[in-house]
Each structure stands twice: as structure tokens, then as C-alpha cells.
């Protein structure tokens, strides 16, 4: 293996030197959000736990990281700030670490951009990270405490993918015949689809990010379950059933899972087949929706026709 790696490195880069890294068998993926301006000020916006991964692809992210002792979190954030300051970093960025079972941590990399999962930090801190990225680029000074911004509550993010859990997560392509995202207090949706959108094989299969906030982790988790159950995607398969299985798993509820959680605990998972009565109800709802039209009364503020999707109840995708 070493000789093969040396040969590949030499042919690709003209240098066959290798860097050996310690393998962490039961690690957690914990990262720190930082902001740094052009005047030497660097602040951290706390950590995110991104350990729920399938084939090294993040699926669920959250903040704060459950079960990590405060002294360890303090050391992580201090290390992230020191790294950004050492390279004179200027912008929003993320410093990623592997956290070992003994709470020792090791640098993975620094992503010099906003991450997909940045909304959980926004919900936790109340800051607009996109705005701050632009303000820093425009030469503004950070007006945030260097010791860290106050955080409130707990936030979760689930990535909604167009993939079929029943077929080894093969990509699902085609037209989204109907899409309705969840809504309500403590729920945010960042999406790139609408009813009629086409999902092609040429781009990342992510359709949306569903983010929930709660006063504590359990409230955020329950709110996420409700949000996913209320999300409707017709025409393409999605990973919603898989996300729900993760959120309801006892180890996830307890917190502190490792990056091997899915392969160890859900490797044999299969979605439950929908009951016949649910399929019939969904078809009836689709027929009712197709035949319904907005009414003048509804436009005037009077009660609108019954929403067929709500009439069916909470379900996911058919």
C-alpha cells in the first residue's frame, strides 16, 4: 500500500513523500465556525457536530455538539481561532476536527467558505453569516466579542436528498410533480425545488435543507420529526424515511454518536412498505388536488377549499 501510494504521488505531483495520520476508530466529526476580518480580529461561533455521515457524506448536523465537555469545547474553539489567525484568514470559514473517544482532537482541514450546515449556527446565534461574509469582504470590522458569541437553544439540520433508500440509495431523477415544505415556529427551509422542477443526474442530489430550533436538543429533535413528516415530495424518491429512522434511534436520542454510527447501526435498514390504505388515500388526495382550483372567495379572505394533503395526514413520499 505504501509503495502504491508513493508511486501515485510521484506520478501526480513529482514528489513521493507520504504523510501518515493516526486512524481514529470511533471518532466524531466536530467543526468550529469562525469569522475573521481584515484587521486581525477572529471570533468563533461555536461548534457543530457533523458525525451522522453515510459514505463520508454529512446527512444530519447539529449544534451544540451533545456530550462534549466544556473544557474540550473551549480547547477546540481556541485551536480554530489560533489557526485562522496564524494564516491571516479573512472571511467566514470552518475548521474541522476529529474528536477521539478520549476527547483528544486532531485537525482534518479548514474549509475557506460557508458550509452547507451553516444555518444551524445562524439559528443558534441569531447572526446572518452570509451577510457577515460580504461585510468582511467589503472591509468592515467585526463588532463581535472575541471570546465567542452567545448561543441560545439547540439547532438541527437534515439534508433532503433525491435518492432511493429502498434501492441502496441510488439517485432518483425525474420531475417533482408536487412539493410542499414544512412550515411553523422554529422551522427553516432552504430549498432549490418547486412543484414542476426536474431533478437531473448532473448535479448534487440535495433538494433542500430542513433546519429546526428548540429550547433544548429534544425539542429540536421532535420538531424535526414533525417537519419531516409534514414534508411532501411526489415524483422522486427521497431519504426522508431514512432521516426519520436516524432521529428515532435510541443512540441518536442519547447523543454523541460517531462517524461509524450509520454503518454499525443502520446498515441493514430498509424503509417500511406503505400500507395499501395510505397509497389509496394519497391517490385520492392527488385526484382531489388536481380537480381543485383557487376560488374567488379564498382570494377575498374567506375560508379556502380543504387542503387535500393535510386531509391525508402526516406522510412522506409515494
mmCIF file of C-alpha atoms in Angstrom, residues 81-287:
data_model
loop_
_atom_site.group_PDB
_atom_site.id
_atom_site.type_symbol
_atom_site.label_atom_id
_atom_site.label_comp_id
_atom_site.label_asym_id
_atom_site.label_seq_id
_atom_site.Cartn_x
_atom_site.Cartn_y
_atom_site.Cartn_z
ATOM 1 C CA UNK A 81 -9.225 30.741 16.238
ATOM 2 C CA UNK A 82 -5.451 30.274 16.520
ATOM 3 C CA UNK A 83 -5.310 28.505 13.151
ATOM 4 C CA UNK A 84 -7.309 31.234 11.395
ATOM 5 C CA UNK A 85 -5.143 33.926 12.954
ATOM 6 C CA UNK A 86 -1.895 32.113 12.050
ATOM 7 C CA UNK A 87 -2.726 32.118 8.331
ATOM 8 C CA UNK A 88 -4.171 35.659 8.401
ATOM 9 C CA UNK A 89 -7.542 34.320 7.327
ATOM 10 C CA UNK A 90 -10.157 36.883 6.254
ATOM 11 C CA UNK A 91 -13.752 35.716 5.760
ATOM 12 C CA UNK A 92 -16.137 33.113 7.109
ATOM 13 C CA UNK A 93 -14.589 29.671 7.439
ATOM 14 C CA UNK A 94 -14.839 26.331 9.163
ATOM 15 C CA UNK A 95 -12.091 24.427 10.961
ATOM 16 C CA UNK A 96 -12.867 20.709 11.059
ATOM 17 C CA UNK A 97 -11.604 18.232 13.649
ATOM 18 C CA UNK A 98 -11.851 14.549 14.506
ATOM 19 C CA UNK A 99 -12.692 14.109 18.187
ATOM 20 C CA UNK A 100 -11.380 10.852 19.677
ATOM 21 C CA UNK A 101 -13.137 8.856 22.432
ATOM 22 C CA UNK A 102 -10.624 10.213 24.972
ATOM 23 C CA UNK A 103 -11.556 13.786 23.875
ATOM 24 C CA UNK A 104 -8.216 14.353 22.155
ATOM 25 C CA UNK A 105 -8.814 16.120 18.841
ATOM 26 C CA UNK A 106 -6.995 16.232 15.524
ATOM 27 C CA UNK A 107 -7.190 18.695 12.653
ATOM 28 C CA UNK A 108 -8.888 17.500 9.477
ATOM 29 C CA UNK A 109 -8.907 20.627 7.331
ATOM 30 C CA UNK A 110 -10.104 24.184 7.063
ATOM 31 C CA UNK A 111 -12.904 24.953 4.629
ATOM 32 C CA UNK A 112 -12.464 28.509 3.403
ATOM 33 C CA UNK A 113 -16.142 29.079 2.711
ATOM 34 C CA UNK A 114 -19.557 28.771 4.279
ATOM 35 C CA UNK A 115 -20.601 25.179 4.850
ATOM 36 C CA UNK A 116 -23.900 23.616 3.831
ATOM 37 C CA UNK A 117 -24.680 23.294 7.528
ATOM 38 C CA UNK A 118 -24.122 26.958 8.437
ATOM 39 C CA UNK A 119 -27.870 27.575 9.098
ATOM 40 C CA UNK A 120 -27.720 25.724 12.422
ATOM 41 C CA UNK A 121 -25.130 28.239 13.602
ATOM 42 C CA UNK A 122 -27.332 31.080 12.388
ATOM 43 C CA UNK A 123 -30.305 29.775 14.370
ATOM 44 C CA UNK A 124 -28.159 29.272 17.453
ATOM 45 C CA UNK A 125 -26.506 32.710 17.406
ATOM 46 C CA UNK A 126 -29.025 34.866 15.554
ATOM 47 C CA UNK A 127 -26.303 36.026 13.145
ATOM 48 C CA UNK A 128 -26.537 36.151 9.346
ATOM 49 C CA UNK A 129 -23.289 34.506 8.227
ATOM 50 C CA UNK A 130 -23.774 35.331 4.546
ATOM 51 C CA UNK A 131 -24.169 38.995 5.460
ATOM 52 C CA UNK A 132 -21.037 38.905 7.615
ATOM 53 C CA UNK A 133 -19.055 37.230 4.844
ATOM 54 C CA UNK A 134 -19.969 40.071 2.478
ATOM 55 C CA UNK A 135 -19.387 42.768 5.085
ATOM 56 C CA UNK A 136 -15.914 41.412 5.831
ATOM 57 C CA UNK A 137 -15.119 41.329 2.096
ATOM 58 C CA UNK A 138 -16.254 44.963 1.893
ATOM 59 C CA UNK A 139 -13.734 45.906 4.580
ATOM 60 C CA UNK A 140 -15.981 46.174 7.633
ATOM 61 C CA UNK A 141 -14.645 45.416 11.082
ATOM 62 C CA UNK A 142 -16.116 42.636 13.174
ATOM 63 C CA UNK A 143 -18.170 44.041 16.017
ATOM 64 C CA UNK A 144 -18.473 40.722 17.825
ATOM 65 C CA UNK A 145 -16.867 39.600 21.103
ATOM 66 C CA UNK A 146 -13.619 37.696 20.523
ATOM 67 C CA UNK A 147 -14.463 35.364 23.398
ATOM 68 C CA UNK A 148 -17.380 33.954 21.442
ATOM 69 C CA UNK A 149 -20.933 34.972 20.609
ATOM 70 C CA UNK A 150 -23.714 33.968 22.980
ATOM 71 C CA UNK A 151 -25.754 30.995 21.838
ATOM 72 C CA UNK A 152 -29.308 30.024 22.627
ATOM 73 C CA UNK A 153 -31.056 26.663 22.461
ATOM 74 C CA UNK A 154 -30.258 23.833 20.047
ATOM 75 C CA UNK A 155 -30.472 23.513 16.259
ATOM 76 C CA UNK A 156 -30.597 20.539 13.876
ATOM 77 C CA UNK A 157 -30.281 20.304 10.106
ATOM 78 C CA UNK A 158 -31.348 17.430 7.857
ATOM 79 C CA UNK A 159 -30.273 17.225 4.233
ATOM 80 C CA UNK A 160 -33.101 16.143 1.940
ATOM 81 C CA UNK A 161 -31.670 14.099 -0.937
ATOM 82 C CA UNK A 162 -33.270 12.745 -4.107
ATOM 83 C CA UNK A 163 -32.205 9.156 -3.557
ATOM 84 C CA UNK A 164 -33.994 5.877 -3.011
ATOM 85 C CA UNK A 165 -33.283 4.239 0.365
ATOM 86 C CA UNK A 166 -35.043 1.073 -0.834
ATOM 87 C CA UNK A 167 -32.561 0.699 -3.732
ATOM 88 C CA UNK A 168 -29.240 1.182 -1.931
ATOM 89 C CA UNK A 169 -29.668 4.963 -2.113
ATOM 90 C CA UNK A 170 -29.481 5.159 -5.887
ATOM 91 C CA UNK A 171 -30.099 8.693 -7.197
ATOM 92 C CA UNK A 172 -33.722 9.397 -8.058
ATOM 93 C CA UNK A 173 -34.272 11.564 -11.120
ATOM 94 C CA UNK A 174 -37.359 12.921 -12.820
ATOM 95 C CA UNK A 175 -39.959 15.622 -12.307
ATOM 96 C CA UNK A 176 -41.081 16.758 -8.877
ATOM 97 C CA UNK A 177 -44.809 16.560 -9.506
ATOM 98 C CA UNK A 178 -45.664 18.140 -6.161
ATOM 99 C CA UNK A 179 -43.603 19.677 -3.372
ATOM 100 C CA UNK A 180 -44.705 21.195 -0.103
ATOM 101 C CA UNK A 181 -42.095 22.086 2.528
ATOM 102 C CA UNK A 182 -42.884 22.186 6.225
ATOM 103 C CA UNK A 183 -43.649 25.435 8.000
ATOM 104 C CA UNK A 184 -44.152 26.690 11.512
ATOM 105 C CA UNK A 185 -42.353 28.155 14.513
ATOM 106 C CA UNK A 186 -38.747 27.023 14.848
ATOM 107 C CA UNK A 187 -38.626 25.600 11.294
ATOM 108 C CA UNK A 188 -36.479 26.950 8.467
ATOM 109 C CA UNK A 189 -36.257 25.516 4.954
ATOM 110 C CA UNK A 190 -33.528 26.312 2.428
ATOM 111 C CA UNK A 191 -34.512 24.614 -0.819
ATOM 112 C CA UNK A 192 -33.927 24.701 -4.541
ATOM 113 C CA UNK A 193 -37.002 22.959 -5.879
ATOM 114 C CA UNK A 194 -40.675 23.616 -6.530
ATOM 115 C CA UNK A 195 -43.531 21.639 -7.982
ATOM 116 C CA UNK A 196 -42.575 21.013 -11.597
ATOM 117 C CA UNK A 197 -38.811 21.105 -11.038
ATOM 118 C CA UNK A 198 -36.731 18.464 -12.772
ATOM 119 C CA UNK A 199 -34.129 16.501 -10.845
ATOM 120 C CA UNK A 200 -31.297 15.552 -13.210
ATOM 121 C CA UNK A 201 -28.228 13.325 -12.774
ATOM 122 C CA UNK A 202 -25.894 16.242 -13.494
ATOM 123 C CA UNK A 203 -25.910 17.929 -10.095
ATOM 124 C CA UNK A 204 -25.741 17.119 -6.399
ATOM 125 C CA UNK A 205 -28.911 15.235 -5.345
ATOM 126 C CA UNK A 206 -29.662 17.611 -2.449
ATOM 127 C CA UNK A 207 -33.139 19.075 -2.789
ATOM 128 C CA UNK A 208 -33.450 21.022 0.441
ATOM 129 C CA UNK A 209 -32.124 21.628 3.921
ATOM 130 C CA UNK A 210 -34.623 21.459 6.759
ATOM 131 C CA UNK A 211 -33.477 23.198 9.920
ATOM 132 C CA UNK A 212 -35.209 23.246 13.292
ATOM 133 C CA UNK A 213 -34.553 25.119 16.508
ATOM 134 C CA UNK A 214 -35.612 24.226 20.027
ATOM 135 C CA UNK A 215 -35.035 25.437 23.545
ATOM 136 C CA UNK A 216 -33.120 22.172 24.024
ATOM 137 C CA UNK A 217 -31.980 19.240 21.882
ATOM 138 C CA UNK A 218 -35.065 17.127 22.476
ATOM 139 C CA UNK A 219 -37.381 19.927 21.409
ATOM 140 C CA UNK A 220 -35.328 20.471 18.251
ATOM 141 C CA UNK A 221 -35.365 16.717 17.536
ATOM 142 C CA UNK A 222 -39.125 16.390 17.970
ATOM 143 C CA UNK A 223 -39.706 19.465 15.855
ATOM 144 C CA UNK A 224 -37.518 17.984 13.118
ATOM 145 C CA UNK A 225 -39.502 14.751 13.142
ATOM 146 C CA UNK A 226 -42.735 16.719 12.780
ATOM 147 C CA UNK A 227 -41.226 18.843 9.994
ATOM 148 C CA UNK A 228 -40.065 15.806 8.010
ATOM 149 C CA UNK A 229 -43.434 14.110 8.430
ATOM 150 C CA UNK A 230 -45.126 17.198 7.007
ATOM 151 C CA UNK A 231 -42.769 17.467 4.025
ATOM 152 C CA UNK A 232 -44.355 16.242 0.792
ATOM 153 C CA UNK A 233 -42.294 15.289 -2.252
ATOM 154 C CA UNK A 234 -44.011 13.473 -5.124
ATOM 155 C CA UNK A 235 -42.400 12.277 -8.332
ATOM 156 C CA UNK A 236 -38.957 11.366 -6.991
ATOM 157 C CA UNK A 237 -37.848 9.238 -4.074
ATOM 158 C CA UNK A 238 -36.218 10.942 -1.095
ATOM 159 C CA UNK A 239 -34.300 9.956 2.016
ATOM 160 C CA UNK A 240 -36.991 11.228 4.410
ATOM 161 C CA UNK A 241 -37.768 7.748 5.824
ATOM 162 C CA UNK A 242 -34.056 7.228 6.498
ATOM 163 C CA UNK A 243 -33.738 10.565 8.258
ATOM 164 C CA UNK A 244 -36.707 9.718 10.465
ATOM 165 C CA UNK A 245 -35.180 6.345 11.347
ATOM 166 C CA UNK A 246 -31.994 8.115 12.456
ATOM 167 C CA UNK A 247 -33.822 10.712 14.524
ATOM 168 C CA UNK A 248 -35.804 7.995 16.309
ATOM 169 C CA UNK A 249 -32.823 5.732 17.002
ATOM 170 C CA UNK A 250 -32.002 5.333 20.679
ATOM 171 C CA UNK A 251 -28.306 6.107 20.195
ATOM 172 C CA UNK A 252 -29.086 9.335 18.372
ATOM 173 C CA UNK A 253 -31.548 10.333 21.072
ATOM 174 C CA UNK A 254 -28.860 9.737 23.700
ATOM 175 C CA UNK A 255 -26.357 11.807 21.681
ATOM 176 C CA UNK A 256 -22.648 11.565 20.966
ATOM 177 C CA UNK A 257 -22.715 9.093 18.059
ATOM 178 C CA UNK A 258 -19.574 8.510 15.992
ATOM 179 C CA UNK A 259 -18.985 8.707 12.250
ATOM 180 C CA UNK A 260 -19.484 4.920 12.110
ATOM 181 C CA UNK A 261 -22.989 5.089 13.583
ATOM 182 C CA UNK A 262 -24.894 4.522 10.349
ATOM 183 C CA UNK A 263 -22.772 1.627 9.102
ATOM 184 C CA UNK A 264 -22.848 -0.032 12.529
ATOM 185 C CA UNK A 265 -26.498 0.515 13.433
ATOM 186 C CA UNK A 266 -28.467 1.074 10.213
ATOM 187 C CA UNK A 267 -26.541 -0.883 7.588
ATOM 188 C CA UNK A 268 -29.428 -3.324 7.126
ATOM 189 C CA UNK A 269 -32.162 -0.714 7.414
ATOM 190 C CA UNK A 270 -34.970 -0.791 4.863
ATOM 191 C CA UNK A 271 -37.958 1.561 4.650
ATOM 192 C CA UNK A 272 -41.294 0.077 5.610
ATOM 193 C CA UNK A 273 -43.620 -0.553 2.689
ATOM 194 C CA UNK A 274 -46.541 1.909 2.726
ATOM 195 C CA UNK A 275 -49.865 0.414 3.710
ATOM 196 C CA UNK A 276 -52.426 -0.070 0.953
ATOM 197 C CA UNK A 277 -54.844 2.338 2.592
ATOM 198 C CA UNK A 278 -52.147 5.026 2.689
ATOM 199 C CA UNK A 279 -51.476 4.614 -1.032
ATOM 200 C CA UNK A 280 -55.191 4.846 -1.804
ATOM 201 C CA UNK A 281 -55.530 7.917 0.389
ATOM 202 C CA UNK A 282 -52.587 9.563 -1.353
ATOM 203 C CA UNK A 283 -54.041 8.846 -4.793
ATOM 204 C CA UNK A 284 -57.391 10.220 -3.700
ATOM 205 C CA UNK A 285 -55.701 13.343 -2.374
ATOM 206 C CA UNK A 286 -53.831 13.801 -5.656
ATOM 207 C CA UNK A 287 -57.063 13.497 -7.629
#
